[in-house]
Amino acid sequence: MTTPSTRAAAESQRGEAAQGLAPEHPLVAGRTSRSRLITAYSGRRPDVLPVWFMRQAGRSLPEYRELRVGTNMLDACLDPALASEITLQPVRRHHVDAAIFFSDIVVPLKLAGVDIDIVPGKGPVLGTPVRTAADVAALPTLDMDALAPVSEGVRQTIAGLAGLEPQAAAPVESASADSAVGDVPLIGFAGAPFTLAAYLVEGGPSKDHIRARTLMHADPDAWHALMTWAADITGSFLRAQVLAGASAAQLFDSWAGALSLDDYTRHVAPASARALSHVRDLTYPDPERAADPVSATPVQRNVPIVHFGVGTGELLRAMHDIGTDVIGVDYRVPLDEASRRLGNIVPLQGNIDPAFLGAPWPIVEAHVREVVERGRNAPSHVVNLGHGVPPETDPSVLTRIVELVHGLGS
């Protein structure tokens, strides 16, 4: 679990005391605090195993492709109504236990004024790469008002989730008999500082991120400044989503697998901790624990934080140590082994291999059952993919996986 010293260090970086969420926030209002997802993220097993999929909102859905005609990716992300509708589509179709906000990790860069676009078939591309100390010093400052479309998109999504058929609440011994069943929770997400820095330095996607790793060692001061900038930009993006109503926060480090453990620990982890400090102070009343008997003050929990990386099997413990509650595991490391590396005390998320989604159903089913069985070694488990949904995936396969997982129990 996150150590007090790690949390204190993260909070001190922002100089902020812990604060609660607004009374109408779904966690505070009790609409998501006992959901299957939040229960599992809190380290307890609900009656039904929760499941959602990375990139569940996207090109695998015909309704998504129809909606996106004539609209580029970043424009879609910054249209609140469109982003909300895309976020809701897989929840309606698959009956997953969580929505994840439709956006992109480079959105905060775009909103800050960085010349970046998402090129179809290639990914994020920079107009001018950031490769020197002078380039880093010239990076723009994010105006917090620029995040308004993101916040509004989240608010519209929360309203839409409230209108969907609710899931059953997880059984909680301390819950009152009249507890509401609650809404499907929304997950906010952001890119980790290293992944954003890699795009900035490389100028676009890269196989080995050699320029970024070279800057890390050749000019440590410039690298530190770049990572600090990226941490605050992406942390602000994540915070805006949580304040607007997201019930959990997930940090994606798509390219951290290119790093050695030493490089990650020394040159990357501090910035990731800084990014998460932007949401670590946000709290809500713990539905599991009664108010303090002396002060009558409700016991507070932090909004659950998930950290996921690609090819990061050797970094799992270090990724947890930055201040995360849940670790997402890609398909390369079995969940029982991942749990062992984390001391069997950390809730896990994952890790169906996306390559199986195109196989005959008996093979898919056997693989999912194995993932669930290996996940029993962790204190709790949220079933997910070990990476994103491939565009060519038959959506009915995802629906069948949800039905299978829900039928397996906790």
Coordinates of N, CA, C and O in Angstrom, one line a residue, residues 320-402:
H320 N 4.0 1.2 -7.9 CA 3.1 1.2 -6.7 C 3.6 2.2 -5.7 O 2.8 2.9 -5.0
D321 N 4.9 2.3 -5.5 CA 5.4 3.1 -4.4 C 5.3 4.6 -4.6 O 5.5 5.4 -3.7
I322 N 4.9 5.0 -5.8 CA 4.8 6.5 -6.1 C 3.5 7.0 -5.4 O 3.3 8.2 -5.4
G323 N 2.6 6.2 -5.0 CA 1.4 6.6 -4.3 C 0.1 6.2 -5.0 O -0.9 6.9 -5.0
T324 N 0.1 4.9 -5.5 CA -1.0 4.4 -6.1 C -1.7 3.3 -5.3 O -1.1 2.7 -4.4
D325 N -3.0 3.1 -5.5 CA -3.8 2.1 -4.7 C -3.9 0.8 -5.4 O -4.0 -0.2 -4.8
V326 N -4.0 0.9 -6.7 CA -4.2 -0.3 -7.6 C -3.2 -0.3 -8.7 O -2.9 0.7 -9.2
I327 N -2.7 -1.5 -9.0 CA -1.8 -1.6 -10.1 C -2.5 -2.4 -11.3 O -3.0 -3.5 -11.1
G328 N -2.5 -1.8 -12.5 CA -2.9 -2.4 -13.7 C -1.7 -3.2 -14.3 O -0.6 -2.7 -14.3
V329 N -2.0 -4.4 -14.7 CA -1.0 -5.4 -15.1 C -1.2 -5.7 -16.6 O -2.3 -6.1 -17.0
D330 N -0.2 -5.5 -17.4 CA -0.4 -5.9 -18.8 C -0.3 -7.4 -19.0 O -0.1 -8.2 -18.0
Y331 N -0.5 -7.9 -20.3 CA -0.7 -9.3 -20.5 C 0.6 -10.1 -20.4 O 0.6 -11.3 -20.5
R332 N 1.8 -9.5 -20.2 CA 3.0 -10.2 -20.2 C 3.4 -10.9 -18.9 O 4.2 -11.8 -18.9
V333 N 2.7 -10.5 -17.8 CA 3.0 -11.0 -16.5 C 1.7 -11.6 -15.9 O 0.7 -10.9 -15.8
P334 N 1.7 -12.9 -15.6 CA 0.5 -13.5 -15.0 C 0.1 -12.8 -13.7 O 1.0 -12.3 -12.9
L335 N -1.2 -12.7 -13.4 CA -1.6 -11.9 -12.2 C -1.1 -12.5 -10.9 O -0.8 -11.7 -10.0
D336 N -1.0 -13.8 -10.8 CA -0.5 -14.4 -9.5 C 1.0 -14.0 -9.3 O 1.4 -13.7 -8.2
E337 N 1.7 -13.9 -10.4 CA 3.1 -13.5 -10.3 C 3.2 -12.0 -10.0 O 4.0 -11.6 -9.2
A338 N 2.4 -11.2 -10.6 CA 2.3 -9.8 -10.3 C 2.0 -9.6 -8.9 O 2.6 -8.7 -8.2
S339 N 1.0 -10.3 -8.4 CA 0.6 -10.1 -7.0 C 1.8 -10.5 -6.1 O 2.0 -9.8 -5.0
R340 N 2.5 -11.6 -6.4 CA 3.6 -12.0 -5.6 C 4.7 -10.9 -5.5 O 5.2 -10.6 -4.5
R341 N 5.0 -10.3 -6.7 CA 6.0 -9.2 -6.7 C 5.6 -8.0 -5.9 O 6.4 -7.2 -5.4
L342 N 4.2 -7.8 -5.7 CA 3.7 -6.7 -4.9 C 3.4 -7.1 -3.5 O 2.7 -6.3 -2.8
G343 N 3.8 -8.3 -3.1 CA 3.6 -8.7 -1.7 C 2.2 -9.2 -1.4 O 1.8 -9.4 -0.2
N344 N 1.4 -9.5 -2.4 CA 0.1 -10.0 -2.3 C -0.8 -9.1 -1.4 O -1.7 -9.6 -0.7
I345 N -0.6 -7.8 -1.5 CA -1.4 -6.9 -0.7 C -2.0 -5.7 -1.5 O -2.7 -4.9 -1.0
V346 N -1.7 -5.8 -2.8 CA -2.2 -4.7 -3.7 C -3.3 -5.1 -4.6 O -3.2 -6.1 -5.3
P347 N -4.4 -4.4 -4.6 CA -5.5 -4.7 -5.6 C -4.9 -4.6 -7.0 O -4.1 -3.8 -7.4
L348 N -5.4 -5.6 -7.9 CA -4.9 -5.6 -9.3 C -6.0 -5.4 -10.3 O -7.2 -5.7 -10.0
Q349 N -5.6 -4.9 -11.5 CA -6.5 -4.8 -12.6 C -5.8 -5.4 -13.8 O -4.7 -5.2 -14.1
G350 N -6.6 -6.2 -14.5 CA -6.1 -6.8 -15.7 C -6.6 -8.3 -15.8 O -7.5 -8.7 -15.1
N351 N -5.9 -9.1 -16.6 CA -4.9 -8.7 -17.7 C -5.1 -9.6 -18.9 O -4.2 -10.3 -19.3
I352 N -6.4 -9.7 -19.4 CA -6.7 -10.5 -20.6 C -5.9 -10.0 -21.7 O -5.7 -8.8 -22.0
D353 N -5.3 -11.0 -22.4 CA -4.4 -10.6 -23.6 C -5.4 -10.2 -24.7 O -6.2 -11.1 -25.2
P354 N -5.3 -9.0 -25.3 CA -6.1 -8.6 -26.4 C -6.1 -9.5 -27.6 O -7.0 -9.6 -28.4
A355 N -4.9 -10.2 -27.8 CA -4.8 -11.1 -28.9 C -5.8 -12.3 -28.9 O -6.2 -12.8 -29.9
F356 N -6.3 -12.6 -27.7 CA -7.3 -13.7 -27.6 C -8.7 -13.2 -28.1 O -9.5 -14.1 -28.3
L357 N -9.0 -11.9 -28.2 CA -10.3 -11.5 -28.5 C -10.8 -11.9 -29.9 O -12.0 -12.0 -30.2
G358 N -9.8 -12.3 -30.8 CA -10.2 -12.7 -32.1 C -10.2 -14.2 -32.2 O -10.4 -14.8 -33.3
A359 N -10.0 -15.0 -31.1 CA -9.9 -16.4 -31.2 C -11.4 -17.0 -31.0 O -12.3 -16.3 -30.6
P360 N -11.6 -18.3 -31.3 CA -12.9 -18.9 -31.1 C -13.3 -18.8 -29.6 O -12.4 -18.8 -28.7
W361 N -14.6 -18.7 -29.4 CA -15.0 -18.4 -28.0 C -14.5 -19.4 -27.0 O -14.2 -19.0 -25.9
P362 N -14.5 -20.7 -27.2 CA -13.9 -21.6 -26.2 C -12.5 -21.2 -25.7 O -12.2 -21.4 -24.5
I363 N -11.7 -20.7 -26.6 CA -10.3 -20.3 -26.3 C -10.4 -19.1 -25.5 O -9.7 -18.9 -24.5
V364 N -11.3 -18.1 -25.9 CA -11.4 -16.9 -25.1 C -11.9 -17.2 -23.7 O -11.3 -16.7 -22.7
E365 N -12.9 -18.0 -23.6 CA -13.4 -18.4 -22.3 C -12.4 -19.0 -21.4 O -12.3 -18.6 -20.2
A366 N -11.6 -19.9 -21.9 CA -10.6 -20.6 -21.1 C -9.6 -19.6 -20.6 O -9.1 -19.6 -19.4
H367 N -9.2 -18.7 -21.5 CA -8.2 -17.6 -21.1 C -8.8 -16.7 -20.0 O -8.1 -16.4 -19.0
V368 N -10.0 -16.3 -20.2 CA -10.6 -15.4 -19.1 C -10.7 -16.1 -17.8 O -10.4 -15.5 -16.7
R369 N -11.1 -17.4 -17.8 CA -11.2 -18.1 -16.6 C -9.8 -18.2 -15.9 O -9.7 -18.2 -14.7
E370 N -8.8 -18.4 -16.7 CA -7.4 -18.5 -16.1 C -7.0 -17.2 -15.5 O -6.5 -17.1 -14.4
V371 N -7.3 -16.1 -16.2 CA -7.0 -14.8 -15.6 C -7.7 -14.5 -14.3 O -7.1 -14.1 -13.3
V372 N -9.0 -14.9 -14.2 CA -9.8 -14.7 -13.0 C -9.2 -15.6 -11.9 O -9.1 -15.1 -10.8
E373 N -8.8 -16.8 -12.2 CA -8.3 -17.7 -11.2 C -7.0 -17.2 -10.7 O -6.7 -17.2 -9.5
R374 N -6.1 -16.7 -11.6 CA -4.8 -16.2 -11.1 C -5.0 -14.9 -10.3 O -4.2 -14.6 -9.4
G375 N -6.1 -14.1 -10.6 CA -6.3 -12.9 -9.9 C -6.8 -13.1 -8.5 O -6.8 -12.2 -7.7
R376 N -7.2 -14.4 -8.1 CA -7.6 -14.6 -6.8 C -6.5 -14.5 -5.7 O -6.7 -14.5 -4.5
N377 N -5.2 -14.5 -6.2 CA -4.1 -14.3 -5.3 C -4.0 -12.9 -4.8 O -3.3 -12.7 -3.8
A378 N -4.6 -11.9 -5.4 CA -4.6 -10.6 -5.0 C -5.8 -10.3 -4.0 O -6.8 -11.1 -4.0
P379 N -5.7 -9.3 -3.1 CA -6.8 -9.0 -2.2 C -8.1 -8.7 -2.9 O -9.2 -9.0 -2.4
S380 N -8.0 -8.1 -4.1 CA -9.2 -7.8 -4.9 C -8.7 -7.7 -6.4 O -7.5 -7.5 -6.7
H381 N -9.6 -7.8 -7.3 CA -9.3 -7.9 -8.7 C -10.4 -7.2 -9.6 O -11.6 -7.5 -9.4
V382 N -10.0 -6.3 -10.5 CA -10.9 -5.8 -11.5 C -10.4 -6.4 -12.8 O -9.3 -6.2 -13.2
V383 N -11.3 -7.1 -13.5 CA -10.9 -7.8 -14.7 C -10.9 -6.7 -15.8 O -11.8 -5.8 -15.9
N384 N -9.8 -6.7 -16.6 CA -9.6 -5.8 -17.7 C -8.7 -6.5 -18.7 O -8.3 -7.6 -18.6
L385 N -8.4 -5.7 -19.7 CA -7.4 -6.2 -20.7 C -6.0 -5.9 -20.3 O -5.8 -5.0 -19.4
G386 N -5.0 -6.6 -20.8 CA -3.7 -6.2 -20.6 C -3.2 -5.1 -21.5 O -2.0 -4.8 -21.5
H387 N -4.0 -4.6 -22.3 CA -3.8 -3.4 -23.1 C -5.2 -3.0 -23.7 O -6.2 -3.4 -23.1
G388 N -5.2 -2.2 -24.7 CA -6.5 -1.7 -25.2 C -7.2 -2.7 -26.1 O -6.6 -3.6 -26.7
V389 N -8.5 -2.4 -26.3 CA -9.3 -3.2 -27.3 C -8.8 -2.9 -28.7 O -8.8 -1.8 -29.2
P390 N -8.4 -4.0 -29.5 CA -8.1 -3.8 -30.9 C -9.3 -3.3 -31.7 O -10.4 -3.7 -31.4
P391 N -9.1 -2.4 -32.7 CA -10.2 -1.9 -33.5 C -11.0 -2.9 -34.1 O -12.2 -2.7 -34.3
E392 N -10.4 -4.0 -34.5 CA -11.1 -5.0 -35.3 C -11.9 -6.0 -34.4 O -12.5 -7.0 -34.9
T393 N -11.9 -5.8 -33.1 CA -12.6 -6.7 -32.2 C -14.1 -6.7 -32.4 O -14.8 -5.7 -32.6
D394 N -14.7 -7.9 -32.4 CA -16.2 -8.1 -32.5 C -16.7 -7.7 -31.2 O -16.4 -8.3 -30.1
P395 N -17.6 -6.6 -31.1 CA -18.1 -6.1 -29.8 C -18.8 -7.2 -29.0 O -18.8 -7.2 -27.8
S396 N -19.4 -8.2 -29.7 CA -20.2 -9.2 -29.0 C -19.3 -10.0 -28.1 O -19.8 -10.6 -27.1
V397 N -18.0 -10.1 -28.5 CA -17.1 -10.9 -27.7 C -16.9 -10.2 -26.3 O -16.8 -10.9 -25.3
L398 N -16.8 -8.9 -26.3 CA -16.6 -8.1 -25.1 C -17.9 -8.3 -24.2 O -17.8 -8.5 -23.0
T399 N -19.0 -8.3 -24.8 CA -20.3 -8.5 -24.1 C -20.3 -9.8 -23.4 O -20.7 -10.0 -22.3
R400 N -19.9 -10.9 -24.2 CA -19.9 -12.2 -23.6 C -18.9 -12.3 -22.5 O -19.1 -13.1 -21.5
I401 N -17.7 -11.6 -22.6 CA -16.7 -11.7 -21.5 C -17.3 -11.1 -20.2 O -17.1 -11.6 -19.1
V402 N -18.0 -10.0 -20.4 CA -18.7 -9.3 -19.2 C -19.6 -10.3 -18.6 O -19.7 -10.5 -17.3

